[in-house]
Amino acid sequence: MRIYTGATPYMLVYDTEVVIPAEVEIPSLRVIQEAKLDDTVWIHVKQEQLMLIDEKIMDVVCHGHLYHNRMASAFNKRVKPRQFTPRQLVLKKIFSHQEEAKWKFAPNWQGPYVVHQERSGRALILAEMDGRFSTKPINSDTVKIYYA
């Protein structure tokens, strides 16, 4: 809404033209002309702003690493590593997406199974009680020791 003199209502009230926040961060030609900056001064100012952005990015990255390390150490304090040995009896957790867990009073664990092999990364190869073993490794977090 412009008045015939070319001034906007904002300029009439505040005696300055409206500048959107994007133009403050990334100055447009209009802002540069109003500031009447020399090209070398403008380039120097831009370099300083870019260096500040790089420093802020480095601060954010460092803060992210520190936060990640704090969260990992807080989580790992509660983790109890479990070791399984071959021929040990275990129960395997039944997850809600499995066919065995489709009804209300379904058991939460199935088994017992025999630990056939322990692999790196806390993975286990389980075997049935009759000797047939699975080819798929299973995470050791999803099994618990079966006490017979």
mmCIF file of N, CA and C in Angstrom:
data_model
loop_
_atom_site.group_PDB
_atom_site.id
_atom_site.type_symbol
_atom_site.label_atom_id
_atom_site.label_comp_id
_atom_site.label_asym_id
_atom_site.label_seq_id
_atom_site.Cartn_x
_atom_site.Cartn_y
_atom_site.Cartn_z
ATOM 1 N N MET A 1 0.845 -1.171 0.000
ATOM 2 C CA MET A 1 0.000 0.000 0.000
ATOM 3 C C MET A 1 0.889 1.232 0.000
ATOM 4 N N ARG A 2 1.049 1.846 -1.142
ATOM 5 C CA ARG A 2 1.924 3.004 -1.256
ATOM 6 C C ARG A 2 1.098 4.276 -1.418
ATOM 7 N N ILE A 3 1.635 5.325 -0.896
ATOM 8 C CA ILE A 3 1.009 6.647 -1.037
ATOM 9 C C ILE A 3 1.637 7.297 -2.271
ATOM 10 N N TYR A 4 0.959 8.266 -2.876
ATOM 11 C CA TYR A 4 1.423 8.863 -4.140
ATOM 12 C C TYR A 4 2.802 9.476 -4.032
ATOM 13 N N THR A 5 3.265 9.838 -2.849
ATOM 14 C CA THR A 5 4.620 10.435 -2.733
ATOM 15 C C THR A 5 5.702 9.385 -2.885
ATOM 16 N N GLY A 6 5.340 8.056 -2.864
ATOM 17 C CA GLY A 6 6.355 7.006 -2.997
ATOM 18 C C GLY A 6 6.790 6.454 -1.647
ATOM 19 N N ALA A 7 6.305 7.049 -0.581
ATOM 20 C CA ALA A 7 6.665 6.578 0.749
ATOM 21 C C ALA A 7 5.618 5.585 1.239
ATOM 22 N N THR A 8 6.083 4.554 1.941
ATOM 23 C CA THR A 8 5.155 3.576 2.525
ATOM 24 C C THR A 8 4.688 4.089 3.879
ATOM 25 N N PRO A 9 3.598 3.562 4.400
ATOM 26 C CA PRO A 9 3.159 3.964 5.733
ATOM 27 C C PRO A 9 4.234 3.681 6.796
ATOM 28 N N TYR A 10 4.988 2.605 6.639
ATOM 29 C CA TYR A 10 6.062 2.292 7.588
ATOM 30 C C TYR A 10 7.112 3.391 7.593
ATOM 31 N N MET A 11 7.478 3.869 6.383
ATOM 32 C CA MET A 11 8.497 4.917 6.284
ATOM 33 C C MET A 11 7.971 6.223 6.874
ATOM 34 N N LEU A 12 6.676 6.511 6.706
ATOM 35 C CA LEU A 12 6.117 7.729 7.262
ATOM 36 C C LEU A 12 6.127 7.699 8.792
ATOM 37 N N VAL A 13 5.930 6.499 9.382
ATOM 38 C CA VAL A 13 5.891 6.403 10.842
ATOM 39 C C VAL A 13 7.287 6.333 11.429
ATOM 40 N N TYR A 14 8.150 5.472 10.859
ATOM 41 C CA TYR A 14 9.461 5.213 11.470
ATOM 42 C C TYR A 14 10.616 5.923 10.769
ATOM 43 N N ASP A 15 10.359 6.641 9.709
ATOM 44 C CA ASP A 15 11.353 7.406 8.963
ATOM 45 C C ASP A 15 12.495 6.527 8.442
ATOM 46 N N THR A 16 12.185 5.287 8.132
ATOM 47 C CA THR A 16 13.153 4.382 7.524
ATOM 48 C C THR A 16 12.383 3.352 6.694
ATOM 49 N N GLU A 17 13.049 2.758 5.734
ATOM 50 C CA GLU A 17 12.410 1.767 4.877
ATOM 51 C C GLU A 17 12.480 0.396 5.537
ATOM 52 N N VAL A 18 11.516 -0.439 5.235
ATOM 53 C CA VAL A 18 11.459 -1.781 5.800
ATOM 54 C C VAL A 18 12.565 -2.633 5.203
ATOM 55 N N VAL A 19 13.266 -3.378 6.076
ATOM 56 C CA VAL A 19 14.283 -4.326 5.638
ATOM 57 C C VAL A 19 13.931 -5.665 6.273
ATOM 58 N N ILE A 20 13.718 -6.679 5.438
ATOM 59 C CA ILE A 20 13.369 -7.989 5.971
ATOM 60 C C ILE A 20 14.621 -8.642 6.567
ATOM 61 N N PRO A 21 14.446 -9.561 7.514
ATOM 62 C CA PRO A 21 15.608 -10.177 8.166
ATOM 63 C C PRO A 21 16.563 -10.868 7.196
ATOM 64 N N ALA A 22 16.048 -11.415 6.112
ATOM 65 C CA ALA A 22 16.931 -12.072 5.143
ATOM 66 C C ALA A 22 17.889 -11.068 4.516
ATOM 67 N N GLU A 23 17.434 -9.833 4.331
ATOM 68 C CA GLU A 23 18.314 -8.813 3.746
ATOM 69 C C GLU A 23 19.380 -8.356 4.736
ATOM 70 N N VAL A 24 19.133 -8.508 6.024
ATOM 71 C CA VAL A 24 20.141 -8.141 7.007
ATOM 72 C C VAL A 24 21.258 -9.168 6.998
ATOM 73 N N GLU A 25 20.904 -10.466 6.933
ATOM 74 C CA GLU A 25 21.903 -11.523 6.900
ATOM 75 C C GLU A 25 22.633 -11.571 5.563
ATOM 76 N N ILE A 26 21.887 -11.488 4.468
ATOM 77 C CA ILE A 26 22.472 -11.510 3.126
ATOM 78 C C ILE A 26 22.041 -10.204 2.450
ATOM 79 N N PRO A 27 22.843 -9.163 2.593
ATOM 80 C CA PRO A 27 22.411 -7.851 2.107
ATOM 81 C C PRO A 27 22.133 -7.838 0.612
ATOM 82 N N SER A 28 21.046 -7.196 0.269
ATOM 83 C CA SER A 28 20.713 -7.023 -1.135
ATOM 84 C C SER A 28 21.402 -5.765 -1.647
ATOM 85 N N LEU A 29 21.280 -5.528 -2.936
ATOM 86 C CA LEU A 29 21.888 -4.349 -3.541
ATOM 87 C C LEU A 29 21.325 -3.075 -2.939
ATOM 88 N N ARG A 30 20.048 -3.088 -2.594
ATOM 89 C CA ARG A 30 19.417 -1.903 -2.004
ATOM 90 C C ARG A 30 20.049 -1.564 -0.647
ATOM 91 N N VAL A 31 20.304 -2.583 0.172
ATOM 92 C CA VAL A 31 20.900 -2.346 1.489
ATOM 93 C C VAL A 31 22.328 -1.862 1.344
ATOM 94 N N ILE A 32 23.065 -2.430 0.406
ATOM 95 C CA ILE A 32 24.457 -2.006 0.187
ATOM 96 C C ILE A 32 24.510 -0.563 -0.277
ATOM 97 N N GLN A 33 23.610 -0.190 -1.179
ATOM 98 C CA GLN A 33 23.596 1.182 -1.669
ATOM 99 C C GLN A 33 23.209 2.159 -0.567
ATOM 100 N N GLU A 34 22.265 1.774 0.305
ATOM 101 C CA GLU A 34 21.880 2.652 1.399
ATOM 102 C C GLU A 34 23.007 2.807 2.403
ATOM 103 N N ALA A 35 23.786 1.739 2.631
ATOM 104 C CA ALA A 35 24.892 1.820 3.579
ATOM 105 C C ALA A 35 26.066 2.582 2.988
ATOM 106 N N LYS A 36 26.099 2.725 1.672
ATOM 107 C CA LYS A 36 27.163 3.436 0.954
ATOM 108 C C LYS A 36 28.554 2.918 1.343
ATOM 109 N N LEU A 37 28.699 1.601 1.288
ATOM 110 C CA LEU A 37 29.982 0.985 1.601
ATOM 111 C C LEU A 37 30.837 0.875 0.349
ATOM 112 N N ASP A 38 32.124 1.058 0.536
ATOM 113 C CA ASP A 38 33.092 0.866 -0.536
ATOM 114 C C ASP A 38 33.205 -0.644 -0.792
ATOM 115 N N ASP A 39 33.537 -1.025 -2.021
ATOM 116 C CA ASP A 39 33.613 -2.444 -2.358
ATOM 117 C C ASP A 39 34.625 -3.186 -1.486
ATOM 118 N N THR A 40 35.786 -2.596 -1.246
ATOM 119 C CA THR A 40 36.805 -3.280 -0.445
ATOM 120 C C THR A 40 36.347 -3.434 1.005
ATOM 121 N N VAL A 41 35.662 -2.421 1.526
ATOM 122 C CA VAL A 41 35.150 -2.503 2.889
ATOM 123 C C VAL A 41 34.066 -3.577 2.960
ATOM 124 N N TRP A 42 33.196 -3.612 1.959
ATOM 125 C CA TRP A 42 32.118 -4.598 1.935
ATOM 126 C C TRP A 42 32.686 -6.019 1.881
ATOM 127 N N ILE A 43 33.720 -6.230 1.043
ATOM 128 C CA ILE A 43 34.361 -7.543 0.934
ATOM 129 C C ILE A 43 34.990 -7.932 2.269
ATOM 130 N N HIS A 44 35.649 -6.978 2.929
ATOM 131 C CA HIS A 44 36.274 -7.247 4.225
ATOM 132 C C HIS A 44 35.218 -7.634 5.266
ATOM 133 N N VAL A 45 34.111 -6.909 5.281
ATOM 134 C CA VAL A 45 33.022 -7.207 6.219
ATOM 135 C C VAL A 45 32.450 -8.599 5.932
ATOM 136 N N LYS A 46 32.271 -8.923 4.664
ATOM 137 C CA LYS A 46 31.741 -10.235 4.293
ATOM 138 C C LYS A 46 32.687 -11.354 4.734
ATOM 139 N N GLN A 47 34.000 -11.147 4.558
ATOM 140 C CA GLN A 47 34.964 -12.162 4.989
ATOM 141 C C GLN A 47 34.891 -12.380 6.497
ATOM 142 N N GLU A 48 34.768 -11.297 7.248
ATOM 143 C CA GLU A 48 34.650 -11.422 8.703
ATOM 144 C C GLU A 48 33.375 -12.181 9.080
ATOM 145 N N GLN A 49 32.264 -11.892 8.390
ATOM 146 C CA GLN A 49 31.020 -12.593 8.674
ATOM 147 C C GLN A 49 31.140 -14.074 8.355
ATOM 148 N N LEU A 50 31.794 -14.406 7.243
ATOM 149 C CA LEU A 50 31.972 -15.809 6.881
ATOM 150 C C LEU A 50 32.861 -16.535 7.890
ATOM 151 N N MET A 51 33.885 -15.853 8.388
ATOM 152 C CA MET A 51 34.750 -16.461 9.397
ATOM 153 C C MET A 51 33.968 -16.704 10.693
ATOM 154 N N LEU A 52 33.080 -15.760 11.048
ATOM 155 C CA LEU A 52 32.253 -15.948 12.232
ATOM 156 C C LEU A 52 31.304 -17.135 12.054
ATOM 157 N N ILE A 53 30.765 -17.288 10.842
ATOM 158 C CA ILE A 53 29.886 -18.422 10.567
ATOM 159 C C ILE A 53 30.661 -19.725 10.718
ATOM 160 N N ASP A 54 31.906 -19.765 10.191
ATOM 161 C CA ASP A 54 32.727 -20.963 10.334
ATOM 162 C C ASP A 54 32.996 -21.274 11.798
ATOM 163 N N GLU A 55 33.274 -20.239 12.613
ATOM 164 C CA GLU A 55 33.506 -20.455 14.036
ATOM 165 C C GLU A 55 32.246 -20.976 14.723
ATOM 166 N N LYS A 56 31.095 -20.439 14.343
ATOM 167 C CA LYS A 56 29.847 -20.898 14.944
ATOM 168 C C LYS A 56 29.578 -22.352 14.571
ATOM 169 N N ILE A 57 29.859 -22.708 13.316
ATOM 170 C CA ILE A 57 29.669 -24.090 12.884
ATOM 171 C C ILE A 57 30.576 -25.025 13.674
ATOM 172 N N MET A 58 31.837 -24.620 13.874
ATOM 173 C CA MET A 58 32.762 -25.437 14.650
ATOM 174 C C MET A 58 32.291 -25.574 16.091
ATOM 175 N N ASP A 59 31.757 -24.487 16.674
ATOM 176 C CA ASP A 59 31.220 -24.554 18.035
ATOM 177 C C ASP A 59 30.064 -25.539 18.114
ATOM 178 N N VAL A 60 29.175 -25.498 17.123
ATOM 179 C CA VAL A 60 28.028 -26.405 17.104
ATOM 180 C C VAL A 60 28.487 -27.851 16.961
ATOM 181 N N VAL A 61 29.462 -28.099 16.093
ATOM 182 C CA VAL A 61 29.960 -29.457 15.896
ATOM 183 C C VAL A 61 30.613 -29.970 17.179
ATOM 184 N N CYS A 62 31.433 -29.136 17.815
ATOM 185 C CA CYS A 62 32.082 -29.544 19.066
ATOM 186 C C CYS A 62 31.046 -29.805 20.155
ATOM 187 N N HIS A 63 30.055 -28.936 20.236
ATOM 188 C CA HIS A 63 28.997 -29.118 21.227
ATOM 189 C C HIS A 63 28.242 -30.423 20.957
ATOM 190 N N GLY A 64 27.993 -30.720 19.689
ATOM 191 C CA GLY A 64 27.320 -31.964 19.329
ATOM 192 C C GLY A 64 28.127 -33.178 19.740
ATOM 193 N N HIS A 65 29.454 -33.143 19.525
ATOM 194 C CA HIS A 65 30.304 -34.261 19.927
ATOM 195 C C HIS A 65 30.308 -34.428 21.440
ATOM 196 N N LEU A 66 30.417 -33.322 22.160
ATOM 197 C CA LEU A 66 30.407 -33.391 23.616
ATOM 198 C C LEU A 66 29.078 -33.950 24.124
ATOM 199 N N TYR A 67 27.982 -33.489 23.545
ATOM 200 C CA TYR A 67 26.662 -33.970 23.947
ATOM 201 C C TYR A 67 26.529 -35.461 23.677
ATOM 202 N N HIS A 68 26.985 -35.886 22.512
ATOM 203 C CA HIS A 68 26.931 -37.302 22.154
ATOM 204 C C HIS A 68 27.741 -38.136 23.147
ATOM 205 N N ASN A 69 28.936 -37.678 23.491
ATOM 206 C CA ASN A 69 29.771 -38.421 24.435
ATOM 207 C C ASN A 69 29.125 -38.495 25.817
ATOM 208 N N ARG A 70 28.507 -37.399 26.266
ATOM 209 C CA ARG A 70 27.830 -37.409 27.565
ATOM 210 C C ARG A 70 26.658 -38.384 27.560
ATOM 211 N N MET A 71 25.870 -38.377 26.492
ATOM 212 C CA MET A 71 24.726 -39.291 26.415
ATOM 213 C C MET A 71 25.194 -40.740 26.346
ATOM 214 N N ALA A 72 26.252 -40.999 25.589
ATOM 215 C CA ALA A 72 26.763 -42.369 25.467
ATOM 216 C C ALA A 72 27.289 -42.866 26.808
ATOM 217 N N SER A 73 28.021 -42.020 27.538
ATOM 218 C CA SER A 73 28.541 -42.460 28.831
ATOM 219 C C SER A 73 27.416 -42.651 29.837
ATOM 220 N N ALA A 74 26.391 -41.800 29.792
ATOM 221 C CA ALA A 74 25.244 -41.968 30.700
ATOM 222 C C ALA A 74 24.506 -43.269 30.386
ATOM 223 N N PHE A 75 24.370 -43.608 29.120
ATOM 224 C CA PHE A 75 23.700 -44.851 28.744
ATOM 225 C C PHE A 75 24.551 -46.063 29.104
ATOM 226 N N ASN A 76 25.848 -45.970 28.821
ATOM 227 C CA ASN A 76 26.728 -47.114 29.033
ATOM 228 C C ASN A 76 26.944 -47.420 30.510
ATOM 229 N N LYS A 77 26.650 -46.474 31.402
ATOM 230 C CA LYS A 77 26.764 -46.763 32.828
ATOM 231 C C LYS A 77 25.779 -47.844 33.247
ATOM 232 N N ARG A 78 24.623 -47.877 32.605
ATOM 233 C CA ARG A 78 23.574 -48.830 32.974
ATOM 234 C C ARG A 78 23.657 -50.145 32.202
ATOM 235 N N VAL A 79 24.504 -50.209 31.197
ATOM 236 C CA VAL A 79 24.608 -51.424 30.387
ATOM 237 C C VAL A 79 25.450 -52.458 31.126
ATOM 238 N N LYS A 80 24.905 -53.644 31.237
ATOM 239 C CA LYS A 80 25.626 -54.746 31.872
ATOM 240 C C LYS A 80 26.013 -55.739 30.785
ATOM 241 N N PRO A 81 27.279 -55.812 30.440
ATOM 242 C CA PRO A 81 27.675 -56.747 29.380
ATOM 243 C C PRO A 81 27.459 -58.193 29.829
ATOM 244 N N ARG A 82 26.921 -58.997 28.940
ATOM 245 C CA ARG A 82 26.658 -60.393 29.236
ATOM 246 C C ARG A 82 27.484 -61.256 28.300
ATOM 247 N N GLN A 83 28.077 -62.267 28.853
ATOM 248 C CA GLN A 83 28.869 -63.202 28.068
ATOM 249 C C GLN A 83 28.111 -64.521 27.979
ATOM 250 N N PHE A 84 28.030 -65.059 26.802
ATOM 251 C CA PHE A 84 27.403 -66.357 26.590
ATOM 252 C C PHE A 84 28.462 -67.329 26.113
ATOM 253 N N THR A 85 28.342 -68.537 26.557
ATOM 254 C CA THR A 85 29.295 -69.571 26.167
ATOM 255 C C THR A 85 28.562 -70.629 25.345
ATOM 256 N N PRO A 86 29.268 -71.330 24.482
ATOM 257 C CA PRO A 86 28.625 -72.410 23.721
ATOM 258 C C PRO A 86 28.025 -73.463 24.663
ATOM 259 N N ARG A 87 26.909 -74.057 24.253
ATOM 260 C CA ARG A 87 26.129 -75.071 24.967
ATOM 261 C C ARG A 87 25.387 -74.508 26.185
ATOM 262 N N GLN A 88 25.316 -73.173 26.297
ATOM 263 C CA GLN A 88 24.549 -72.560 27.379
ATOM 264 C C GLN A 88 23.089 -72.450 26.952
ATOM 265 N N LEU A 89 22.155 -72.684 27.867
ATOM 266 C CA LEU A 89 20.729 -72.602 27.553
ATOM 267 C C LEU A 89 20.243 -71.165 27.698
ATOM 268 N N VAL A 90 19.455 -70.702 26.693
ATOM 269 C CA VAL A 90 18.928 -69.337 26.703
ATOM 270 C C VAL A 90 17.479 -69.345 26.227
ATOM 271 N N LEU A 91 16.772 -68.275 26.555
ATOM 272 C CA LEU A 91 15.432 -68.022 26.036
ATOM 273 C C LEU A 91 15.509 -66.851 25.075
ATOM 274 N N LYS A 92 14.725 -66.898 24.004
ATOM 275 C CA LYS A 92 14.721 -65.838 22.993
ATOM 276 C C LYS A 92 13.443 -65.023 23.126
ATOM 277 N N LYS A 93 13.563 -63.703 23.090
ATOM 278 C CA LYS A 93 12.423 -62.800 23.238
ATOM 279 C C LYS A 93 11.515 -62.898 22.011
ATOM 280 N N ILE A 94 10.204 -62.858 22.254
ATOM 281 C CA ILE A 94 9.221 -62.836 21.171
ATOM 282 C C ILE A 94 8.800 -61.383 20.976
ATOM 283 N N PHE A 95 9.021 -60.848 19.795
ATOM 284 C CA PHE A 95 8.663 -59.462 19.498
ATOM 285 C C PHE A 95 7.210 -59.367 19.057
ATOM 286 N N SER A 96 6.636 -58.199 19.194
ATOM 287 C CA SER A 96 5.212 -58.010 18.921
ATOM 288 C C SER A 96 4.849 -58.234 17.451
ATOM 289 N N HIS A 97 5.791 -58.105 16.536
ATOM 290 C CA HIS A 97 5.488 -58.297 15.117
ATOM 291 C C HIS A 97 5.562 -59.765 14.690
ATOM 292 N N GLN A 98 6.007 -60.639 15.577
ATOM 293 C CA GLN A 98 6.109 -62.056 15.241
ATOM 294 C C GLN A 98 4.738 -62.733 15.360
ATOM 295 N N GLU A 99 4.588 -63.805 14.654
ATOM 296 C CA GLU A 99 3.321 -64.534 14.621
ATOM 297 C C GLU A 99 2.960 -65.105 15.992
ATOM 298 N N GLU A 100 3.963 -65.463 16.787
ATOM 299 C CA GLU A 100 3.711 -66.074 18.099
ATOM 300 C C GLU A 100 3.091 -65.092 19.094
ATOM 301 N N ALA A 101 3.171 -63.780 18.836
ATOM 302 C CA ALA A 101 2.698 -62.770 19.786
ATOM 303 C C ALA A 101 1.387 -62.136 19.346
ATOM 304 N N LYS A 102 0.567 -62.850 18.593
ATOM 305 C CA LYS A 102 -0.644 -62.247 18.035
ATOM 306 C C LYS A 102 -1.836 -62.272 18.974
ATOM 307 N N TRP A 103 -1.758 -62.967 20.065
ATOM 308 C CA TRP A 103 -2.901 -63.001 20.960
ATOM 309 C C TRP A 103 -2.530 -62.423 22.316
ATOM 310 N N LYS A 104 -3.532 -62.112 23.108
ATOM 311 C CA LYS A 104 -3.378 -61.323 24.324
ATOM 312 C C LYS A 104 -2.480 -61.971 25.369
ATOM 313 N N PHE A 105 -2.650 -63.245 25.612
ATOM 314 C CA PHE A 105 -1.908 -63.910 26.671
ATOM 315 C C PHE A 105 -0.741 -64.735 26.127
ATOM 316 N N ALA A 106 -0.152 -64.283 25.038
ATOM 317 C CA ALA A 106 0.977 -64.997 24.437
ATOM 318 C C ALA A 106 2.203 -64.863 25.339
ATOM 319 N N PRO A 107 3.068 -65.865 25.373
ATOM 320 C CA PRO A 107 4.289 -65.766 26.180
ATOM 321 C C PRO A 107 5.250 -64.738 25.592
ATOM 322 N N ASN A 108 6.091 -64.194 26.442
ATOM 323 C CA ASN A 108 7.060 -63.187 25.999
ATOM 324 C C ASN A 108 8.381 -63.796 25.548
ATOM 325 N N TRP A 109 8.649 -65.030 25.960
ATOM 326 C CA TRP A 109 9.916 -65.682 25.643
ATOM 327 C C TRP A 109 9.631 -67.046 25.035
ATOM 328 N N GLN A 110 10.503 -67.508 24.159
ATOM 329 C CA GLN A 110 10.377 -68.837 23.582
ATOM 330 C C GLN A 110 11.699 -69.572 23.733
ATOM 331 N N GLY A 111 11.608 -70.864 23.824
ATOM 332 C CA GLY A 111 12.829 -71.636 23.979
ATOM 333 C C GLY A 111 12.612 -72.786 24.927
ATOM 334 N N PRO A 112 13.582 -73.378 25.444
ATOM 335 C CA PRO A 112 14.977 -72.947 25.484
ATOM 336 C C PRO A 112 15.733 -73.295 24.199
ATOM 337 N N TYR A 113 16.782 -72.525 23.969
ATOM 338 C CA TYR A 113 17.696 -72.740 22.857
ATOM 339 C C TYR A 113 19.086 -72.967 23.425
ATOM 340 N N VAL A 114 19.952 -73.507 22.611
ATOM 341 C CA VAL A 114 21.342 -73.718 23.002
ATOM 342 C C VAL A 114 22.202 -72.738 22.208
ATOM 343 N N VAL A 115 23.119 -72.072 22.881
ATOM 344 C CA VAL A 115 24.044 -71.179 22.185
ATOM 345 C C VAL A 115 25.011 -72.056 21.397
ATOM 346 N N HIS A 116 24.977 -71.918 20.086
ATOM 347 C CA HIS A 116 25.854 -72.706 19.222
ATOM 348 C C HIS A 116 27.200 -72.006 19.047
ATOM 349 N N GLN A 117 27.131 -70.680 18.826
ATOM 350 C CA GLN A 117 28.358 -69.925 18.558
ATOM 351 C C GLN A 117 28.133 -68.475 18.959
ATOM 352 N N GLU A 118 29.173 -67.849 19.510
ATOM 353 C CA GLU A 118 29.124 -66.421 19.807
ATOM 354 C C GLU A 118 29.994 -65.711 18.785
ATOM 355 N N ARG A 119 29.418 -64.708 18.142
ATOM 356 C CA ARG A 119 30.153 -63.955 17.124
ATOM 357 C C ARG A 119 30.512 -62.576 17.646
ATOM 358 N N SER A 120 31.320 -61.861 16.883
ATOM 359 C CA SER A 120 31.708 -60.512 17.291
ATOM 360 C C SER A 120 30.505 -59.589 17.228
ATOM 361 N N GLY A 121 30.538 -58.527 17.996
ATOM 362 C CA GLY A 121 29.448 -57.572 18.000
ATOM 363 C C GLY A 121 28.242 -58.054 18.764
ATOM 364 N N ARG A 122 28.432 -58.955 19.742
ATOM 365 C CA ARG A 122 27.364 -59.461 20.611
ATOM 366 C C ARG A 122 26.281 -60.211 19.843
ATOM 367 N N ALA A 123 26.650 -60.891 18.791
ATOM 368 C CA ALA A 123 25.696 -61.693 18.025
ATOM 369 C C ALA A 123 25.861 -63.159 18.399
ATOM 370 N N LEU A 124 24.753 -63.871 18.403
ATOM 371 C CA LEU A 124 24.750 -65.285 18.759
ATOM 372 C C LEU A 124 24.110 -66.107 17.651
ATOM 373 N N ILE A 125 24.604 -67.321 17.485
ATOM 374 C CA ILE A 125 23.948 -68.315 16.644
ATOM 375 C C ILE A 125 23.328 -69.320 17.606
ATOM 376 N N LEU A 126 22.005 -69.466 17.517
ATOM 377 C CA LEU A 126 21.287 -70.363 18.426
ATOM 378 C C LEU A 126 20.948 -71.674 17.739
ATOM 379 N N ALA A 127 20.844 -72.714 18.542
ATOM 380 C CA ALA A 127 20.465 -74.027 18.037
ATOM 381 C C ALA A 127 19.247 -74.518 18.809
ATOM 382 N N GLU A 128 18.409 -75.308 18.134
ATOM 383 C CA GLU A 128 17.265 -75.937 18.788
ATOM 384 C C GLU A 128 17.794 -77.017 19.737
ATOM 385 N N MET A 129 16.944 -77.500 20.585
ATOM 386 C CA MET A 129 17.359 -78.546 21.527
ATOM 387 C C MET A 129 17.684 -79.852 20.803
ATOM 388 N N ASP A 130 17.107 -80.055 19.608
ATOM 389 C CA ASP A 130 17.383 -81.287 18.863
ATOM 390 C C ASP A 130 18.641 -81.192 18.004
ATOM 391 N N GLY A 131 19.342 -80.066 18.040
ATOM 392 C CA GLY A 131 20.609 -79.942 17.327
ATOM 393 C C GLY A 131 20.560 -79.082 16.081
ATOM 394 N N ARG A 132 19.376 -78.776 15.536
ATOM 395 C CA ARG A 132 19.290 -77.913 14.359
ATOM 396 C C ARG A 132 19.628 -76.487 14.776
ATOM 397 N N PHE A 133 20.511 -75.834 14.024
ATOM 398 C CA PHE A 133 20.855 -74.468 14.393
ATOM 399 C C PHE A 133 20.456 -73.484 13.307
ATOM 400 N N SER A 134 20.195 -72.274 13.727
ATOM 401 C CA SER A 134 19.757 -71.215 12.823
ATOM 402 C C SER A 134 20.956 -70.625 12.097
ATOM 403 N N THR A 135 20.744 -70.205 10.871
ATOM 404 C CA THR A 135 21.828 -69.577 10.113
ATOM 405 C C THR A 135 21.880 -68.078 10.372
ATOM 406 N N LYS A 136 20.794 -67.531 10.910
ATOM 407 C CA LYS A 136 20.754 -66.094 11.178
ATOM 408 C C LYS A 136 21.279 -65.799 12.577
ATOM 409 N N PRO A 137 22.209 -64.847 12.696
ATOM 410 C CA PRO A 137 22.641 -64.461 14.038
ATOM 411 C C PRO A 137 21.553 -63.625 14.724
ATOM 412 N N ILE A 138 21.538 -63.649 16.039
ATOM 413 C CA ILE A 138 20.566 -62.895 16.818
ATOM 414 C C ILE A 138 21.330 -62.046 17.832
ATOM 415 N N ASN A 139 20.822 -60.864 18.098
ATOM 416 C CA ASN A 139 21.466 -59.952 19.025
ATOM 417 C C ASN A 139 21.382 -60.515 20.442
ATOM 418 N N SER A 140 22.482 -60.423 21.166
ATOM 419 C CA SER A 140 22.491 -60.990 22.514
ATOM 420 C C SER A 140 21.612 -60.204 23.479
ATOM 421 N N ASP A 141 21.189 -59.011 23.106
ATOM 422 C CA ASP A 141 20.284 -58.247 23.961
ATOM 423 C C ASP A 141 18.882 -58.852 23.980
ATOM 424 N N THR A 142 18.574 -59.688 23.008
ATOM 425 C CA THR A 142 17.220 -60.253 22.914
ATOM 426 C C THR A 142 17.124 -61.659 23.496
ATOM 427 N N VAL A 143 18.169 -62.090 24.188
ATOM 428 C CA VAL A 143 18.119 -63.400 24.829
ATOM 429 C C VAL A 143 18.462 -63.249 26.305
ATOM 430 N N LYS A 144 18.004 -64.204 27.092
ATOM 431 C CA LYS A 144 18.381 -64.240 28.499
ATOM 432 C C LYS A 144 18.680 -65.679 28.884
ATOM 433 N N ILE A 145 19.467 -65.827 29.932
ATOM 434 C CA ILE A 145 19.896 -67.141 30.355
ATOM 435 C C ILE A 145 18.701 -67.934 30.889
ATOM 436 N N TYR A 146 18.646 -69.201 30.512
ATOM 437 C CA TYR A 146 17.599 -70.105 30.970
ATOM 438 C C TYR A 146 18.169 -70.972 32.064
ATOM 439 N N TYR A 147 17.571 -70.883 33.238
ATOM 440 C CA TYR A 147 18.030 -71.671 34.372
ATOM 441 C C TYR A 147 17.130 -72.898 34.502
ATOM 442 N N ALA A 148 17.702 -74.075 34.276
ATOM 443 C CA ALA A 148 16.899 -75.309 34.342
ATOM 444 C C ALA A 148 17.066 -75.978 35.689
#
